[in-house]
Tab-separated table of N, CA and C in Angstrom:
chain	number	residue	atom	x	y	z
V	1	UNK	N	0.828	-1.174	0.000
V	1	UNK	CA	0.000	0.000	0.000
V	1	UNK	C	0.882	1.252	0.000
V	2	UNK	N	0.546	2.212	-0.900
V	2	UNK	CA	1.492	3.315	-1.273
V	2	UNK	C	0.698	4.705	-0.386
V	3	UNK	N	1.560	5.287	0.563
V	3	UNK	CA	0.560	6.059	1.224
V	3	UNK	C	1.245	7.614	0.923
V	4	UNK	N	0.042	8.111	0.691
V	4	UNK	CA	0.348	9.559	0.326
V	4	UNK	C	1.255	10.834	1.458
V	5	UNK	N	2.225	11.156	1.096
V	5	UNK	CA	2.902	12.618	1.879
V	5	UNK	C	2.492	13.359	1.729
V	6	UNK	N	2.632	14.309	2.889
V	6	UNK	CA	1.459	15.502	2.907
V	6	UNK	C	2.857	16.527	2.937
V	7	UNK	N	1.996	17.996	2.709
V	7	UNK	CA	2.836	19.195	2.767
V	7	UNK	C	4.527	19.440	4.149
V	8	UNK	N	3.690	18.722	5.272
V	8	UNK	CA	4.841	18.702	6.714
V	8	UNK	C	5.895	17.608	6.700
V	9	UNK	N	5.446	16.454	5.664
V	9	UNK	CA	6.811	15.605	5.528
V	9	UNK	C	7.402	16.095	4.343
V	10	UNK	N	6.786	17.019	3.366
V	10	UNK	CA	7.970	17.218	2.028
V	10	UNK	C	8.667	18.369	2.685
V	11	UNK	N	8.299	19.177	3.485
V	11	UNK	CA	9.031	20.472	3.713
V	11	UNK	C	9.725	20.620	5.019
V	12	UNK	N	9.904	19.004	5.382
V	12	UNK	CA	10.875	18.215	6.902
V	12	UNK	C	12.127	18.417	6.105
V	13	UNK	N	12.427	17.874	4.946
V	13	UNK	CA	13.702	17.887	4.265
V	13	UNK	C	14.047	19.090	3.837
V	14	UNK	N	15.742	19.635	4.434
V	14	UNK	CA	15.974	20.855	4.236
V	14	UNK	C	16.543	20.983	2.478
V	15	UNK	N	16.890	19.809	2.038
V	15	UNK	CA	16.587	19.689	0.082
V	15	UNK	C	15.813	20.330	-0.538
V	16	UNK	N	14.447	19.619	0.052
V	16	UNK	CA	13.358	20.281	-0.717
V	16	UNK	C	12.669	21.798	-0.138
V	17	UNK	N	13.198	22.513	1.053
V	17	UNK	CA	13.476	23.520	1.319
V	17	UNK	C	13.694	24.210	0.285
V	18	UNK	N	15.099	23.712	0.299
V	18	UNK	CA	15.887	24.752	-0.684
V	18	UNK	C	15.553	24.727	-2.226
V	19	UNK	N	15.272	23.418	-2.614
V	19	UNK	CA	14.224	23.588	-3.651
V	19	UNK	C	12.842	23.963	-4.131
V	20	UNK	N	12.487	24.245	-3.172
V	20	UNK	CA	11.223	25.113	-2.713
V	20	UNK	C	11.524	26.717	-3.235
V	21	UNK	N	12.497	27.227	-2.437
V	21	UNK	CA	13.023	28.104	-2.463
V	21	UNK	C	13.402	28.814	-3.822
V	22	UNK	N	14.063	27.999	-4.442
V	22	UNK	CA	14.738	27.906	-5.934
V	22	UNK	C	13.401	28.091	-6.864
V	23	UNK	N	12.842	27.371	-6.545
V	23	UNK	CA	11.544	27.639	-7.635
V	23	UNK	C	10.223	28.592	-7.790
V	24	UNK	N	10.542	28.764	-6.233
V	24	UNK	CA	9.523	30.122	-5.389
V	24	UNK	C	10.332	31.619	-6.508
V	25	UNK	N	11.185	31.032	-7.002
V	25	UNK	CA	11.792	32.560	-7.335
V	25	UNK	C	11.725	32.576	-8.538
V	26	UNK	N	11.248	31.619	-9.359
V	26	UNK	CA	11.298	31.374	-10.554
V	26	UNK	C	11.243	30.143	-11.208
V	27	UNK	N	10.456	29.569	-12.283
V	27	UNK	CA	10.301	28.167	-12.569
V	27	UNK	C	11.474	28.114	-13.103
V	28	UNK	N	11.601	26.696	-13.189
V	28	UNK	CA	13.140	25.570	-13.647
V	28	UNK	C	12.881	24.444	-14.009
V	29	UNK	N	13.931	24.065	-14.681
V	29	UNK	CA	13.644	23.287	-15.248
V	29	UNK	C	14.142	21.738	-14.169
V	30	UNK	N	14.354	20.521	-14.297
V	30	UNK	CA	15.166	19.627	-13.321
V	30	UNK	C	16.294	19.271	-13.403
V	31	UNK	N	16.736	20.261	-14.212
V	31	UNK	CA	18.466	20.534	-14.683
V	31	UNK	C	19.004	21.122	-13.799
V	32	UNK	N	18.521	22.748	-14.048
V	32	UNK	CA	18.412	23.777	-13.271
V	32	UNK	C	18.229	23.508	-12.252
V	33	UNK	N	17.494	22.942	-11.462
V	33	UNK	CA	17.770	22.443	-10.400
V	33	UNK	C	18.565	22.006	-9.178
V	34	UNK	N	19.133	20.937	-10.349
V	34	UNK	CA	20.379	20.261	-9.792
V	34	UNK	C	21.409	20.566	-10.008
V	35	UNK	N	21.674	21.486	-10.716
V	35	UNK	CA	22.415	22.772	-10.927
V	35	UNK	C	22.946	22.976	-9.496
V	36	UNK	N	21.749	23.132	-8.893
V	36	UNK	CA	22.240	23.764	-7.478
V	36	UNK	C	22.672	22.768	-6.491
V	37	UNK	N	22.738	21.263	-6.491
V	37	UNK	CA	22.782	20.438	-5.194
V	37	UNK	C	24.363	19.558	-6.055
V	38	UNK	N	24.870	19.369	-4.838
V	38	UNK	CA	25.966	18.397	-4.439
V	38	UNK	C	26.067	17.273	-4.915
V	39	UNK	N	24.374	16.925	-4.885
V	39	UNK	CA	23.610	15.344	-5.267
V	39	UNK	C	23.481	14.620	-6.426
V	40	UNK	N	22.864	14.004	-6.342
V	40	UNK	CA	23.190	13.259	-7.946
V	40	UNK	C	21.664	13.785	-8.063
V	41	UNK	N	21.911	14.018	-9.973
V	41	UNK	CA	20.628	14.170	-10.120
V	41	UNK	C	19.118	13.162	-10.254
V	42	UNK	N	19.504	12.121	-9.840
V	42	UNK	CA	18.554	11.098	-9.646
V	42	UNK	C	18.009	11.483	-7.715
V	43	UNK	N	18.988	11.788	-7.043
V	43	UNK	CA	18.425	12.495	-6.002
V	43	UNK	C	17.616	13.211	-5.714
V	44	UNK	N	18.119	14.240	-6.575
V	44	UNK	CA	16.893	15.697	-6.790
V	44	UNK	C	15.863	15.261	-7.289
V	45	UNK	N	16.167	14.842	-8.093
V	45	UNK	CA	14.670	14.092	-9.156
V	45	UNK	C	13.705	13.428	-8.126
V	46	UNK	N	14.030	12.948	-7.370
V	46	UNK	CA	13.497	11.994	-6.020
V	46	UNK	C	13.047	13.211	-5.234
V	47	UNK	N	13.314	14.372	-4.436
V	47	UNK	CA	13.181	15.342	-3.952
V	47	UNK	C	11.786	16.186	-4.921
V	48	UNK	N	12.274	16.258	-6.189
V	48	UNK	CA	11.218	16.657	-7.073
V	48	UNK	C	9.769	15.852	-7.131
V	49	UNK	N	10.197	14.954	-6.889
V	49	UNK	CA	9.131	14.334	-7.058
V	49	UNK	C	8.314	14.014	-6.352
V	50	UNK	N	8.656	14.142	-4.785
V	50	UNK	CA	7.743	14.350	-3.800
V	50	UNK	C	7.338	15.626	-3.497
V	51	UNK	N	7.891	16.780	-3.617
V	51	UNK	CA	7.560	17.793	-3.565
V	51	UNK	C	6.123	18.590	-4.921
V	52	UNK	N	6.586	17.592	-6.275
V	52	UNK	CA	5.144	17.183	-6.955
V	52	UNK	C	4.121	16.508	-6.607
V	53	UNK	N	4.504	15.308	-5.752
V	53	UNK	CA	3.215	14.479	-5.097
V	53	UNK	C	2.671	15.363	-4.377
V	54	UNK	N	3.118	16.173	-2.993
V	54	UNK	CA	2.258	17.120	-2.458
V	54	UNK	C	1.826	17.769	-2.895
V	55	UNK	N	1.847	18.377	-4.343
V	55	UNK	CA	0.977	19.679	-4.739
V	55	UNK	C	1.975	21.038	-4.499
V	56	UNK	N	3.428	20.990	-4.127
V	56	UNK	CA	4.285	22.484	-3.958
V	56	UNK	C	4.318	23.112	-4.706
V	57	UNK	N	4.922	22.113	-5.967
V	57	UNK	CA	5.334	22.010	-7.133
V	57	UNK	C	4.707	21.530	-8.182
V	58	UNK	N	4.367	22.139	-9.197
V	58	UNK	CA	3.637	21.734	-10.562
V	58	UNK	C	4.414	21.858	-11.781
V	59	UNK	N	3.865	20.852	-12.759
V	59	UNK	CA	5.216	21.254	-14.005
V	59	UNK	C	4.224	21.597	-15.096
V	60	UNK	N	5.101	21.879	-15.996
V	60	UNK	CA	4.417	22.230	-17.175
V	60	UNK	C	5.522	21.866	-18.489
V	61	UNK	N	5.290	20.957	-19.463
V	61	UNK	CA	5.837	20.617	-20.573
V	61	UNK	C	6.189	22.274	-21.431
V	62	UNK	N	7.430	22.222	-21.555
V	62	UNK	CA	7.482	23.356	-22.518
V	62	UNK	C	8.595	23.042	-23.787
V	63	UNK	N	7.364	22.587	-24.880
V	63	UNK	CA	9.152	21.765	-25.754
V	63	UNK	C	9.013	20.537	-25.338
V	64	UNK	N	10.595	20.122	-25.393
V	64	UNK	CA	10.978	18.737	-24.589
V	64	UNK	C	11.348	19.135	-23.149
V	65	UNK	N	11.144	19.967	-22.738
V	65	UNK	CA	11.859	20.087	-20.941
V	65	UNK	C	10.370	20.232	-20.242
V	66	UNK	N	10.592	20.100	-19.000
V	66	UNK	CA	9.350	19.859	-18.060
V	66	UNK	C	9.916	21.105	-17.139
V	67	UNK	N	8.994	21.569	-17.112
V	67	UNK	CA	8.960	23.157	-16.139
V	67	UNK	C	8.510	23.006	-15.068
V	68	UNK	N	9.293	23.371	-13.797
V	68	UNK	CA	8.438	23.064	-11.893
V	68	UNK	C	8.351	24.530	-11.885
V	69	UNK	N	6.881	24.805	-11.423
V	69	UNK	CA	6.817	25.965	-10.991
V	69	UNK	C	5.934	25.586	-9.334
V	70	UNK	N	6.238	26.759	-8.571
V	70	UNK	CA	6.070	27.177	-7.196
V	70	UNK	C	4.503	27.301	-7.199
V	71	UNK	N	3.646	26.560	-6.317
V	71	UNK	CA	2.324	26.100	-6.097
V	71	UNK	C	2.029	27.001	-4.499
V	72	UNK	N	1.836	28.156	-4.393
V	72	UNK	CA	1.610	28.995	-2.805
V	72	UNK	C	0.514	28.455	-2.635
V	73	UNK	N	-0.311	27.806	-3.148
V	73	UNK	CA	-1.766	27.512	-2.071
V	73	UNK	C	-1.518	26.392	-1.294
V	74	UNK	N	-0.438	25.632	-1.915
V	74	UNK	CA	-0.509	24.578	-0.627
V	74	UNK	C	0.218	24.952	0.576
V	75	UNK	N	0.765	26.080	0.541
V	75	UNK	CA	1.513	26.547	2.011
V	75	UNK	C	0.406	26.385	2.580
V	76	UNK	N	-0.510	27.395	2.487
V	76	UNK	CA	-1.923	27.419	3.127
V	76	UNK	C	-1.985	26.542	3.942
V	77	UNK	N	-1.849	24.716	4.492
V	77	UNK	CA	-1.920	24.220	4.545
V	77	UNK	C	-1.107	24.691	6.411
V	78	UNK	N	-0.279	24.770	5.695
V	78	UNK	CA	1.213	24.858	6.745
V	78	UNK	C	0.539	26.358	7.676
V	79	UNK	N	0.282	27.304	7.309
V	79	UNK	CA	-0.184	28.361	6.930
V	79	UNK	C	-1.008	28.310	8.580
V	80	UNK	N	-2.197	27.398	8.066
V	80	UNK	CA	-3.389	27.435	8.960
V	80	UNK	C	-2.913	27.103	10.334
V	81	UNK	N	-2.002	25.670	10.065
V	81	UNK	CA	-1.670	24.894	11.191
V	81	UNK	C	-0.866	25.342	11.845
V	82	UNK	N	0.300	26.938	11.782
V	82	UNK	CA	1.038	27.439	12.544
V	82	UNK	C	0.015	28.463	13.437
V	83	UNK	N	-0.696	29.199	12.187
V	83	UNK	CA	-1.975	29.967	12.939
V	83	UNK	C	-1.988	29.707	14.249
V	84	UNK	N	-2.419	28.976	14.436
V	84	UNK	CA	-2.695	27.950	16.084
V	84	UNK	C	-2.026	28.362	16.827
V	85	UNK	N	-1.143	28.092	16.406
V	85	UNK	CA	0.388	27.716	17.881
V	85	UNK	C	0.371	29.896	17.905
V	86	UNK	N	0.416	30.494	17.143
V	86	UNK	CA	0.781	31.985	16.833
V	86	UNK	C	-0.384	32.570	17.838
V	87	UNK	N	-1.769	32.236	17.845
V	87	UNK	CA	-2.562	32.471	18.847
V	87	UNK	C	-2.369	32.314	20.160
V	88	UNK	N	-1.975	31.362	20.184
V	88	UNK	CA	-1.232	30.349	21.965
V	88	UNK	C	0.123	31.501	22.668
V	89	UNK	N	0.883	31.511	21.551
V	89	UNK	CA	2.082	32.644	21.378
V	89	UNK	C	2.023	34.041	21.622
V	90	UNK	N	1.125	34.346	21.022
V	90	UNK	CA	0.632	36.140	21.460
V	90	UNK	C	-0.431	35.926	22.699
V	91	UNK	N	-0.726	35.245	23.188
V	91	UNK	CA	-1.559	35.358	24.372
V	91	UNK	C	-0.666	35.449	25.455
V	92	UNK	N	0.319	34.062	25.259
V	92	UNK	CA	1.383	33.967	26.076
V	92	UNK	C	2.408	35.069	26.546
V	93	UNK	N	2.621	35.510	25.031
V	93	UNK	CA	3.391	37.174	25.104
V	93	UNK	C	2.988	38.017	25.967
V	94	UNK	N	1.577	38.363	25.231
V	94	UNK	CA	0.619	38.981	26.561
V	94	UNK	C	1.240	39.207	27.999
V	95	UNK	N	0.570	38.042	28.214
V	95	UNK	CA	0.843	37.823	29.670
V	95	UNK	C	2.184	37.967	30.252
V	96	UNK	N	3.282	37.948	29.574
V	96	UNK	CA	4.329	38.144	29.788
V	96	UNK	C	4.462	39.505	29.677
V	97	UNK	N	4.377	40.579	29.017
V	97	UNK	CA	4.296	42.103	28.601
V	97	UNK	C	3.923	42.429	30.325
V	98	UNK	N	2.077	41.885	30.187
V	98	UNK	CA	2.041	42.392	31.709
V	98	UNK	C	2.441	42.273	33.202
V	99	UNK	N	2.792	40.716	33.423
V	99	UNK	CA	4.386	40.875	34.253
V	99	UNK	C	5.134	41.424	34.107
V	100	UNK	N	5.898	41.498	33.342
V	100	UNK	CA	7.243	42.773	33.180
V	100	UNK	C	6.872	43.920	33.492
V	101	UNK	N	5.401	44.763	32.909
V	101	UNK	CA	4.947	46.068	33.439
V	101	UNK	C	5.171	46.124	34.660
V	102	UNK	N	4.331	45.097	35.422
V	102	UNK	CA	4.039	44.502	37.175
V	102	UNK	C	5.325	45.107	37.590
V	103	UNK	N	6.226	44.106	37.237
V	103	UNK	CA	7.695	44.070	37.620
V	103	UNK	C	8.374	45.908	37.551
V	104	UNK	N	8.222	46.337	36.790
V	104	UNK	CA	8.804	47.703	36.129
V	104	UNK	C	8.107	48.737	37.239
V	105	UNK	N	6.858	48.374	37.639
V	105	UNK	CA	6.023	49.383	38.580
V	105	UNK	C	6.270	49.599	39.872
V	106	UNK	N	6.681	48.357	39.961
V	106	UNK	CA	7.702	48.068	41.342
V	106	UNK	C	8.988	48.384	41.640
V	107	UNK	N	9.763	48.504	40.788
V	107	UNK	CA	11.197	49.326	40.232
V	107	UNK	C	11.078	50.201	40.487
């Protein structure tokens, strides 16, 4: 059984980070790509290709080369689920701001 990766395991790997990154700035080709990594390009290609299974990355045939371009709606994803913790975070802040005042009034 082949089970699908979601947006938080392709963007665990700091690879597809940086290939994230690379393509966020401009589509490429999977040359171009690997252009940029250390790796073999059967690596990247592997990196590419999960980062296509999630939806990051989309290609587009142009010619004979295959074009990855940068997919922002699936951040969204990532997006919502930090939301959360950022609510928890500024409350927390909060409360911390007004101790320190506490503290400062007493000074």
């Amino acid at each position: 059984m082949n089970t699908r990766r979601d947006v938080f395991q392709a963007i665990a790997d700091p690879t597809r980070r940086a290939i994230l990154a690379l393509v966020a700035m401009q589509a490429m080709t999977p040359n171009a790509i690997a252009a940029h990594f250390d790796t073999s390009r059967q690596a990247v290609s592997k990196h590419i290709q999960i980062l296509a299974e999630c939806l990051l990355i989309t290609h587009k045939q142009a010619g004979r080369e295959i074009v990855y371009h940068f997919n922002p709606e699936k951040l969204k994803e990532i997006d919502i689920w930090v939301e959360q913790f950022r609510k928890i975070w500024e409350v927390k802040f909060n409360q911390l701001d007004i101790i320190v005042d506490k503290l400062n009034d007493i000074n």
